[in-house]
XYZ file of C-alpha atoms in Angstrom:
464
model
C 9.965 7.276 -40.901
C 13.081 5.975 -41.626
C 12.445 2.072 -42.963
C 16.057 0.064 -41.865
C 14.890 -2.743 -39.839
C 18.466 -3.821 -38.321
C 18.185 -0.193 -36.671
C 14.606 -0.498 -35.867
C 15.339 -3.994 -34.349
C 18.272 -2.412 -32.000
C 15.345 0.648 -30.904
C 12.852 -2.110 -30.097
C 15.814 -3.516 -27.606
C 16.415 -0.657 -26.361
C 12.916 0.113 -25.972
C 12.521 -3.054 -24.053
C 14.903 -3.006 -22.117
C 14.162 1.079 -20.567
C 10.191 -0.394 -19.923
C 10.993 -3.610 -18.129
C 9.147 -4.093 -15.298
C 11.091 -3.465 -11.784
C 9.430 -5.165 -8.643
C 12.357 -3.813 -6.069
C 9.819 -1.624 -4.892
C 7.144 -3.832 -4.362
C 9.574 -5.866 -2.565
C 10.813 -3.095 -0.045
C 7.287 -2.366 0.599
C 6.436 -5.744 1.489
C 9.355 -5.533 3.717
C 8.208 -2.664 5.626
C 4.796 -3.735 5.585
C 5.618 -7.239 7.327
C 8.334 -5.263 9.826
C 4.849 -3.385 11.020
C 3.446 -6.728 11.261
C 6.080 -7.838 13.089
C 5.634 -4.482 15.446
C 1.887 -5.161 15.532
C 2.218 -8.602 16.884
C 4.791 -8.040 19.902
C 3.160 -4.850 21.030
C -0.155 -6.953 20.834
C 1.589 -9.198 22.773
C 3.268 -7.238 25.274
C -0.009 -5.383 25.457
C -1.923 -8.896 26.479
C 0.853 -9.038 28.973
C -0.030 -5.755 30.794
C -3.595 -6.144 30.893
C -3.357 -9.683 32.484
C -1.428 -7.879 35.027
C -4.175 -5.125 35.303
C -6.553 -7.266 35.588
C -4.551 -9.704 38.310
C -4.180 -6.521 40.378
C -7.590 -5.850 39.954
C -8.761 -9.301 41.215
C -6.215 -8.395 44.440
C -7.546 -5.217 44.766
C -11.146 -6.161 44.827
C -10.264 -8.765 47.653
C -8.355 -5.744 49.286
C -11.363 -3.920 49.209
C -13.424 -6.812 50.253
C -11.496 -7.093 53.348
C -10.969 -3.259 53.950
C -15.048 -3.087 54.166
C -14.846 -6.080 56.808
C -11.990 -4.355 58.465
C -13.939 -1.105 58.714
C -17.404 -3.170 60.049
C -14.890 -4.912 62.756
C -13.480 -1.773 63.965
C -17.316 -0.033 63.878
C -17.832 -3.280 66.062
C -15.203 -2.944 68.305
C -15.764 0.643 68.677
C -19.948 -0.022 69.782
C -18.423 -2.692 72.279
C -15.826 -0.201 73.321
C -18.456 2.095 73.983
C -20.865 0.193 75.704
C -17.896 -1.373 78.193
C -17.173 2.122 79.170
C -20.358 2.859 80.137
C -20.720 -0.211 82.039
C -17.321 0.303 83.353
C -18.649 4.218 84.208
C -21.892 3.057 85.587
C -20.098 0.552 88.062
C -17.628 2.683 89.282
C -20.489 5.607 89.727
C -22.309 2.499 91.582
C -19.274 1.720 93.992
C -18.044 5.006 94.369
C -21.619 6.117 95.771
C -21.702 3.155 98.498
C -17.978 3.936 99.399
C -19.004 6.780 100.096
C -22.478 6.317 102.123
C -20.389 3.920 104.249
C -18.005 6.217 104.976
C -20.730 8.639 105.755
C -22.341 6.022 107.917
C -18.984 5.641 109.725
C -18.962 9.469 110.444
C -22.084 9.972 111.348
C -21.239 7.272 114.158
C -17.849 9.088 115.037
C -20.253 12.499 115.494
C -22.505 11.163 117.233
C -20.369 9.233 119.573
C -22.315 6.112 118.686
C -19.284 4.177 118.557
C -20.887 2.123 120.655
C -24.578 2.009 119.130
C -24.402 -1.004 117.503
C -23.549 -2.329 120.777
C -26.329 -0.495 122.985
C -28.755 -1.607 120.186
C -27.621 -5.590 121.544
C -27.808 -4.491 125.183
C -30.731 -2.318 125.185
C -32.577 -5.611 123.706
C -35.703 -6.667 125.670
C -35.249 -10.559 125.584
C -32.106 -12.786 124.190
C -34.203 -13.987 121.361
C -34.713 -9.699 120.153
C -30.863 -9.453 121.132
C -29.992 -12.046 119.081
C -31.738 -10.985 116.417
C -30.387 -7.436 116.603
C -26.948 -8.973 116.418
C -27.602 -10.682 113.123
C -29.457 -8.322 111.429
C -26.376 -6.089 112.301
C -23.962 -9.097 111.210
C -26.107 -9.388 107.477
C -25.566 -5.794 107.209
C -22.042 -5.590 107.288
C -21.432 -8.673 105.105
C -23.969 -7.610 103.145
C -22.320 -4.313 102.242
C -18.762 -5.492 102.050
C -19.762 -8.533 99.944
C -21.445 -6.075 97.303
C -18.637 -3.747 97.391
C -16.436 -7.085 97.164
C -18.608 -7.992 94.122
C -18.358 -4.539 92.219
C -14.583 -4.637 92.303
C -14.640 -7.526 91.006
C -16.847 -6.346 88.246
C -14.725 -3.209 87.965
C -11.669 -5.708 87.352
C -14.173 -7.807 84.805
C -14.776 -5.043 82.825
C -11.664 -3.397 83.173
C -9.753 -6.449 81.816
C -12.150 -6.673 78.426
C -12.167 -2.809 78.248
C -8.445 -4.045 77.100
C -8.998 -7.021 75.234
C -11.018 -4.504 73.114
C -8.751 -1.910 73.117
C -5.920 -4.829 71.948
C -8.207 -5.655 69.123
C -9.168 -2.021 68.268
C -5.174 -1.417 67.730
C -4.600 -5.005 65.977
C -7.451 -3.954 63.098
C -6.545 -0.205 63.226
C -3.181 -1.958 61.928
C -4.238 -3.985 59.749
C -6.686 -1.047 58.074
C -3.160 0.722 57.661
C -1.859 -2.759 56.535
C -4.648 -2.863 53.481
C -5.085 0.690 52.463
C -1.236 0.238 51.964
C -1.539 -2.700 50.233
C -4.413 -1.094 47.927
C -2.324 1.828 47.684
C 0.707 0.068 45.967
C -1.667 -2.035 43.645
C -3.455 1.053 42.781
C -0.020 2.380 41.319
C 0.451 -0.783 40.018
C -2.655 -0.657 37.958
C -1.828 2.921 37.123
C 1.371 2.332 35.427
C 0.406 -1.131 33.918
C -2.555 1.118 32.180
C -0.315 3.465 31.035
C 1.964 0.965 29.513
C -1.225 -0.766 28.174
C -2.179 2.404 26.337
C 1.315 3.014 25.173
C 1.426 -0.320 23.386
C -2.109 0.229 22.128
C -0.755 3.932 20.779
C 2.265 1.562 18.930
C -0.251 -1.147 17.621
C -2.263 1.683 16.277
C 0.387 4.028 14.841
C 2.509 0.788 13.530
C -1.235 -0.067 11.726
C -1.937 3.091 10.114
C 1.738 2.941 8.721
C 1.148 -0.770 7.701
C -2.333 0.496 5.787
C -0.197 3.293 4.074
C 2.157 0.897 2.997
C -0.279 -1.439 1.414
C -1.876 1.710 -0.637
C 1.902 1.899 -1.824
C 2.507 -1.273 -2.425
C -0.830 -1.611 -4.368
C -0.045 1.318 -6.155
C 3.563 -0.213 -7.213
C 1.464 -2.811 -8.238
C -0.117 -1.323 -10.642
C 2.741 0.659 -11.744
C 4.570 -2.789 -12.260
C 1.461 -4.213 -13.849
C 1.334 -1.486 -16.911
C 5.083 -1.679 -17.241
C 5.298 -5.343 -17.720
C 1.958 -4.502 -20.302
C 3.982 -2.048 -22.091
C 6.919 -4.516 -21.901
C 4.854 -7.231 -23.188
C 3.923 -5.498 -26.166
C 7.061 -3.757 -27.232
C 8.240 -7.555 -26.912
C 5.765 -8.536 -29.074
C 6.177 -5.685 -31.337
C 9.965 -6.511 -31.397
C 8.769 -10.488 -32.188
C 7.222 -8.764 -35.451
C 9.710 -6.660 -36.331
C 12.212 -9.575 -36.153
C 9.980 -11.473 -38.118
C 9.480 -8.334 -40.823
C 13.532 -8.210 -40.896
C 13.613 -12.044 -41.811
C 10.979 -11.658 -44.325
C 12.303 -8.759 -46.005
C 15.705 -9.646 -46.144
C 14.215 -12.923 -47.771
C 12.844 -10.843 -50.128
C 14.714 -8.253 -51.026
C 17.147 -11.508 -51.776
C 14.494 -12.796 -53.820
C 14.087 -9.989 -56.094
C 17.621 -9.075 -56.097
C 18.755 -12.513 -57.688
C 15.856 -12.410 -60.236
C 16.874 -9.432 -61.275
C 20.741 -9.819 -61.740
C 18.990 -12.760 -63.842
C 17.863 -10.291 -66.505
C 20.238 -7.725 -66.095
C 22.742 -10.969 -67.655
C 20.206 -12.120 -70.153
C 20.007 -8.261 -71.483
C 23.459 -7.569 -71.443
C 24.245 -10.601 -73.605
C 21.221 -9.416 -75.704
C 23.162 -6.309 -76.350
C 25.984 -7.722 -77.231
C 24.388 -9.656 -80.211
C 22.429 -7.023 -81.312
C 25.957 -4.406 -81.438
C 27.717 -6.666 -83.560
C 24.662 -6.983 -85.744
C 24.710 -3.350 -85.722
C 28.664 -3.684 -87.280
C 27.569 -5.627 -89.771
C 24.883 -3.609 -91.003
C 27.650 -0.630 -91.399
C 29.452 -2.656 -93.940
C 26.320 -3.572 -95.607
C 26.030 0.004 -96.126
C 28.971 0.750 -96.925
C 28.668 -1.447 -99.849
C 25.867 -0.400 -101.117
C 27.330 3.340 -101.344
C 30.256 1.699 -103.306
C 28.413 -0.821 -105.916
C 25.025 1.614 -106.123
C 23.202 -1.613 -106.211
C 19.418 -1.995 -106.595
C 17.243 -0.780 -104.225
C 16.686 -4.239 -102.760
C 19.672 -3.868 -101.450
C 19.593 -0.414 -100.422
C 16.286 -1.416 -98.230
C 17.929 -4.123 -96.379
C 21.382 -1.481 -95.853
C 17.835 0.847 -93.916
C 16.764 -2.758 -92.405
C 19.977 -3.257 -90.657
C 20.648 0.478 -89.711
C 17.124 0.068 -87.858
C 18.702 -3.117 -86.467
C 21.356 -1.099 -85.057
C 18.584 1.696 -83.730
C 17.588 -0.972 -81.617
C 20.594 -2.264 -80.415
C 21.556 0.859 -79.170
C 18.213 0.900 -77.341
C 19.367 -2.804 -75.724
C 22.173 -1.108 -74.549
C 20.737 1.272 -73.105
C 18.486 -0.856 -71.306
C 21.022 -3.195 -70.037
C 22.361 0.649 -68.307
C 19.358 1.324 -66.931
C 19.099 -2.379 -65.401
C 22.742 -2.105 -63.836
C 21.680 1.462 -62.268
C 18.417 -0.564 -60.907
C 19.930 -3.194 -59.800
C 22.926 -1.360 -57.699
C 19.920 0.649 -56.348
C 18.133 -2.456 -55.670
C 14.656 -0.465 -57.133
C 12.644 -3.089 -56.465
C 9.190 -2.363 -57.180
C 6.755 -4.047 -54.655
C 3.572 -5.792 -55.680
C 0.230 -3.747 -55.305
C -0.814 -5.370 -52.369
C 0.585 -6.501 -49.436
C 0.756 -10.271 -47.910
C -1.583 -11.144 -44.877
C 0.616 -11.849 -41.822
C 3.757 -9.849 -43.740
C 4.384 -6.348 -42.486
C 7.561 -4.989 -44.286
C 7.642 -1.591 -41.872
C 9.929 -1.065 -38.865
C 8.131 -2.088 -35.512
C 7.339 0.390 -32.780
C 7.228 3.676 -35.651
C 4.763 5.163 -37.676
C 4.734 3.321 -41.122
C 3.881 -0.260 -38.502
C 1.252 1.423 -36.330
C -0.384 2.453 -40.023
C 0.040 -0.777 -41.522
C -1.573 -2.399 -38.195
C -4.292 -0.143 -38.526
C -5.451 -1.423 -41.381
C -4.241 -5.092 -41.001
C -6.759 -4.938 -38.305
C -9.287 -4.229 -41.230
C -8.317 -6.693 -43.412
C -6.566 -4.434 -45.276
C -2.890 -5.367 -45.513
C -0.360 -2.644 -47.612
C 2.553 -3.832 -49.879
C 6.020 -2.743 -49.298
C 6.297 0.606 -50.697
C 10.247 1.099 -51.775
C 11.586 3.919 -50.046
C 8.419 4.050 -47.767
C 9.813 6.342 -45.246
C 6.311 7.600 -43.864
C 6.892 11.302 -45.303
C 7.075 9.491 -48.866
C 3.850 7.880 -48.319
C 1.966 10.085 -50.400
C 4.435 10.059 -53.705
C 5.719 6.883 -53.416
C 3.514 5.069 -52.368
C 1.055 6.827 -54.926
C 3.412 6.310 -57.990
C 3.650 2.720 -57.353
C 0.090 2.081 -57.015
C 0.028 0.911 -53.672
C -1.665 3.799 -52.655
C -4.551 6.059 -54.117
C -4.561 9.641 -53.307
C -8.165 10.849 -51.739
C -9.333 13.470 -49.707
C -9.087 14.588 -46.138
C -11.767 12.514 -43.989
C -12.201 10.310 -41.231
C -10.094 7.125 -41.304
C -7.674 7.785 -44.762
C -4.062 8.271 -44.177
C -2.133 11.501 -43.696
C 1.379 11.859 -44.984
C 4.104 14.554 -45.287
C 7.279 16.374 -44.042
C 5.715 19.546 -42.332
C 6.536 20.385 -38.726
C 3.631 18.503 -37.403
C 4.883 15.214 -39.706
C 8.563 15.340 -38.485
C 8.395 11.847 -37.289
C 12.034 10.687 -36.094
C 13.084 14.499 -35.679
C 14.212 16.042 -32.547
C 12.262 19.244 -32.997
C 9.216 20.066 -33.807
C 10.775 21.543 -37.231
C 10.709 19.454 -40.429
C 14.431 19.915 -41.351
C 15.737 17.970 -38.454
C 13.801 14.582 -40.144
C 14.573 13.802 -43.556
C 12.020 10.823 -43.059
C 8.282 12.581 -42.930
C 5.467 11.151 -40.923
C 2.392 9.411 -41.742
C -0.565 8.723 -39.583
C -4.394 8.018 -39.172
C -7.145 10.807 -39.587
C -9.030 10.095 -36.824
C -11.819 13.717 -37.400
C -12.314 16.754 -39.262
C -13.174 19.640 -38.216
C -14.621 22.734 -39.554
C -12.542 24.880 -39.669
C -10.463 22.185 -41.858
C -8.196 20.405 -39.133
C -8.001 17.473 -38.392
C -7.211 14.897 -35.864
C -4.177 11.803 -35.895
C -4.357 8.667 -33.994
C -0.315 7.665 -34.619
C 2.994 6.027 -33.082
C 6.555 7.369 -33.042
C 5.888 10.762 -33.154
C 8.910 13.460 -31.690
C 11.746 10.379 -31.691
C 9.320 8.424 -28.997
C 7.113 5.522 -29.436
C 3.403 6.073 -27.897
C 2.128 3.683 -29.406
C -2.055 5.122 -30.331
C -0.669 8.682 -29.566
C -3.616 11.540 -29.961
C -3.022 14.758 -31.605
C -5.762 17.373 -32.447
C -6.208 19.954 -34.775
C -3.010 20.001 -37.151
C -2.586 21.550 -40.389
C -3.749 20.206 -43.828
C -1.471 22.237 -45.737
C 1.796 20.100 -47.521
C 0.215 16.763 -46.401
C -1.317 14.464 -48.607
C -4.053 12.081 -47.695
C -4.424 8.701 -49.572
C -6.415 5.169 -48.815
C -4.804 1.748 -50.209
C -5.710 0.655 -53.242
């Protein structure tokens, strides 16, 4: 896991920016879902429309019906009157025809009989005046008698004639106006028809443009959710970029730190050195004149005094080396344990989502120099941050093998010089074990799973 936070920092952005929540599609599907509203409501409305229609026409077709039924009973009517006038009218005419006809038979039998003059012989033939008198008006009420009735049954013929008529005017007038109505119910019918088709058409749209309105809320929900996690996942790369920022000010305070204490010392040793080599020069002409004068072994012992003087200048020296070499490296070594709140790992990889791990404990690991998560388990190890211990449940898992390849591209441990380290989650058997781990393969699933990898080349080690 390579450990450079300004790089880490420009990840996290990039990170960020990839998850960031988009709502276009929520918004689209809103949009379609209140364009089926829209849809919904004016074929609702157009709908209302038609069936007030239907059920207008219906109203005029009841009434139609009404008055087709009193039509019908009128004509039934007019048709028993009809009937009944005809037979009157047969019956008189019968009547008249059958005393036309005994008169004329009377008037024949006279002609036959040459009793042309009967009437008259009846008169004469009369024993007294009073019995001819009588004779002549019985004779006289006859004759009036029979022309008044035939008189009166044309007259009746003509009566019922003349109504015959009047009913056969009416008969024709509601025949008509039977035609008039079933027309009239005829038209309305269609009317209805085609009102209750378009009724059913707009119910068909309503319905279709509802089902499509209840698919796009499923969608829409479903964007939802989508949108939901992403802004989740955004909010917590943010806030894992917050403490990466935060680990990149605090480090680079104090790697600052340590760097100026340390150029302190390297000055203080080099001057140090200094003083001692020229007490080392000195202590070569002390010797040297001891050689020359041979004098007493006093002498002699402080010539071995400063010769061990310069033995230990030389070691100065080389100490003010080693401090120029440490400083140029800037070796600094970290203190055992780590500050509450301070996490000196890159955010989003695997060295953070370790240290988090056990933050979340309590347990809060120092800065281990060069703490690239392959180096974990000698690094970290050497300078007593860590303690090596065996493979269990919960300890931490560190090494370069193809399942620890950590920023590599492959699943092959040359393409990642920086290792991986991660969080036994279980053991099994048969002697794998399990990882719970982030930034695994160049990506950052954050909590990522992995089951049954190798324990061979990795070293497992707890804080101290």
């Amino acid at each position: 896991m390579k450990k450079k936070l300004i790089s880490s920092l420009v990840i996290s952005t990039i990170i960020l920016s990839v998850v960031s929540p988009s709502y276009e599609g929520v918004a689209d599907t809103s949009a379609d879902i209140a364009n089926q509203e829209v849809t919904i409501a004016n074929a609702q409305s157009e709908k209302d429309k038609a069936q007030s229609q239907v059920d207008s026409i219906q109203i005029k077709i009841d009434n139609l019906i009404k008055q087709q039924k009193n039509t019908k009973k009128k004509i039934e009517d007019i048709k028993n009157e009809a009937r009944a006038l005809n037979q009157q009218i047969e019956n008189l005419s019968q009547s008249i025809a059958d005393r036309t006809n005994s008169l004329e038979a009377q008037a024949r039998s006279a002609q036959v009989n040459n009793s042309s003059n009967s009437s008259f012989d009846t008169v004469i033939n009369s024993k007294s005046l009073t019995e001819a008198i009588q004779r002549i008006t019985a004779i006289a009420t006859v004759s009036s008698a029979n022309k008044q009735m035939i008189d009166e049954q044309i007259k009746e013929q003509k009566a019922l004639n003349k109504t015959s008529d009047t009913v056969k005017q009416n008969y024709n007038q509601y025949e008509n106006l039977k035609k008039n109505l079933d027309a009239q119910a005829n038209d309305l019918g269609t009317q209805q028809a085609n009102l209750r088709v378009a009724t059913l058409n707009y119910q068909a749209t309503i319905e279709a443009a509802q089902d499509k309105k209840a698919k796009l809320i499923k969608q829409r929900i479903a964007a939802e959710e989508i949108a939901k996690k992403e802004a989740e996942k955004a909010r917590k790369v943010a806030a894992v970029q917050a403490v990466a920022e935060e680990t990149y000010k605090q480090q680079t305070r104090f790697v600052k730190e340590n760097v100026s204490s340390t150029s302190s010392f390297n000055d203080s040793t080099s001057t140090g050195s200094k003083e001692s080599s020229s007490t080392s020069t000195g202590s070569k002409e002390s010797s040297s004149t001891s050689t020359d004068s041979k004098e007493s072994s006093s002498t002699s012992t402080d010539s071995k005094e400063s010769s061990s003087t310069s033995t230990d200048s030389k070691e100065s020296s080389s100490t003010s080396t080693d401090s120029k070499e440490s400083s140029d490296n800037n070796s600094i070594i970290p203190p055992k344990t780590g500050t509450p709140g301070y996490n000196p790992y890159a955010g989003g990889g695997c060295t953070d989502y370790v240290w988090q791990f056990f933050a979340a404990k309590g347990i809060y690991i120092a800065n281990i120099v060069n703490g690239n998560g392959g180096f974990w388990g000698t690094n970290g190890v050497t300078q007593g941050v860590l303690r090596r211990t065996a493979l269990a449940p919960g300890v931490i898992a560190s090494g370069f093998t193809d399942q620890f390849t950590g920023y590599g591209t492959s699943t092959t441990s040359g393409s990642s010089p920086y290792g991986h380290v991660a969080v036994v989650t279980a053991v099994h058997p048969d002697g794998t074990f399990d990882v719970q781990e982030a930034g695994y393969g160049g990506a950052f699933p954050w909590g990522n799973v992995r089951k049954n990898l190798s324990p061979q080349n990795v070293i497992f080690t707890l804080p101290n």
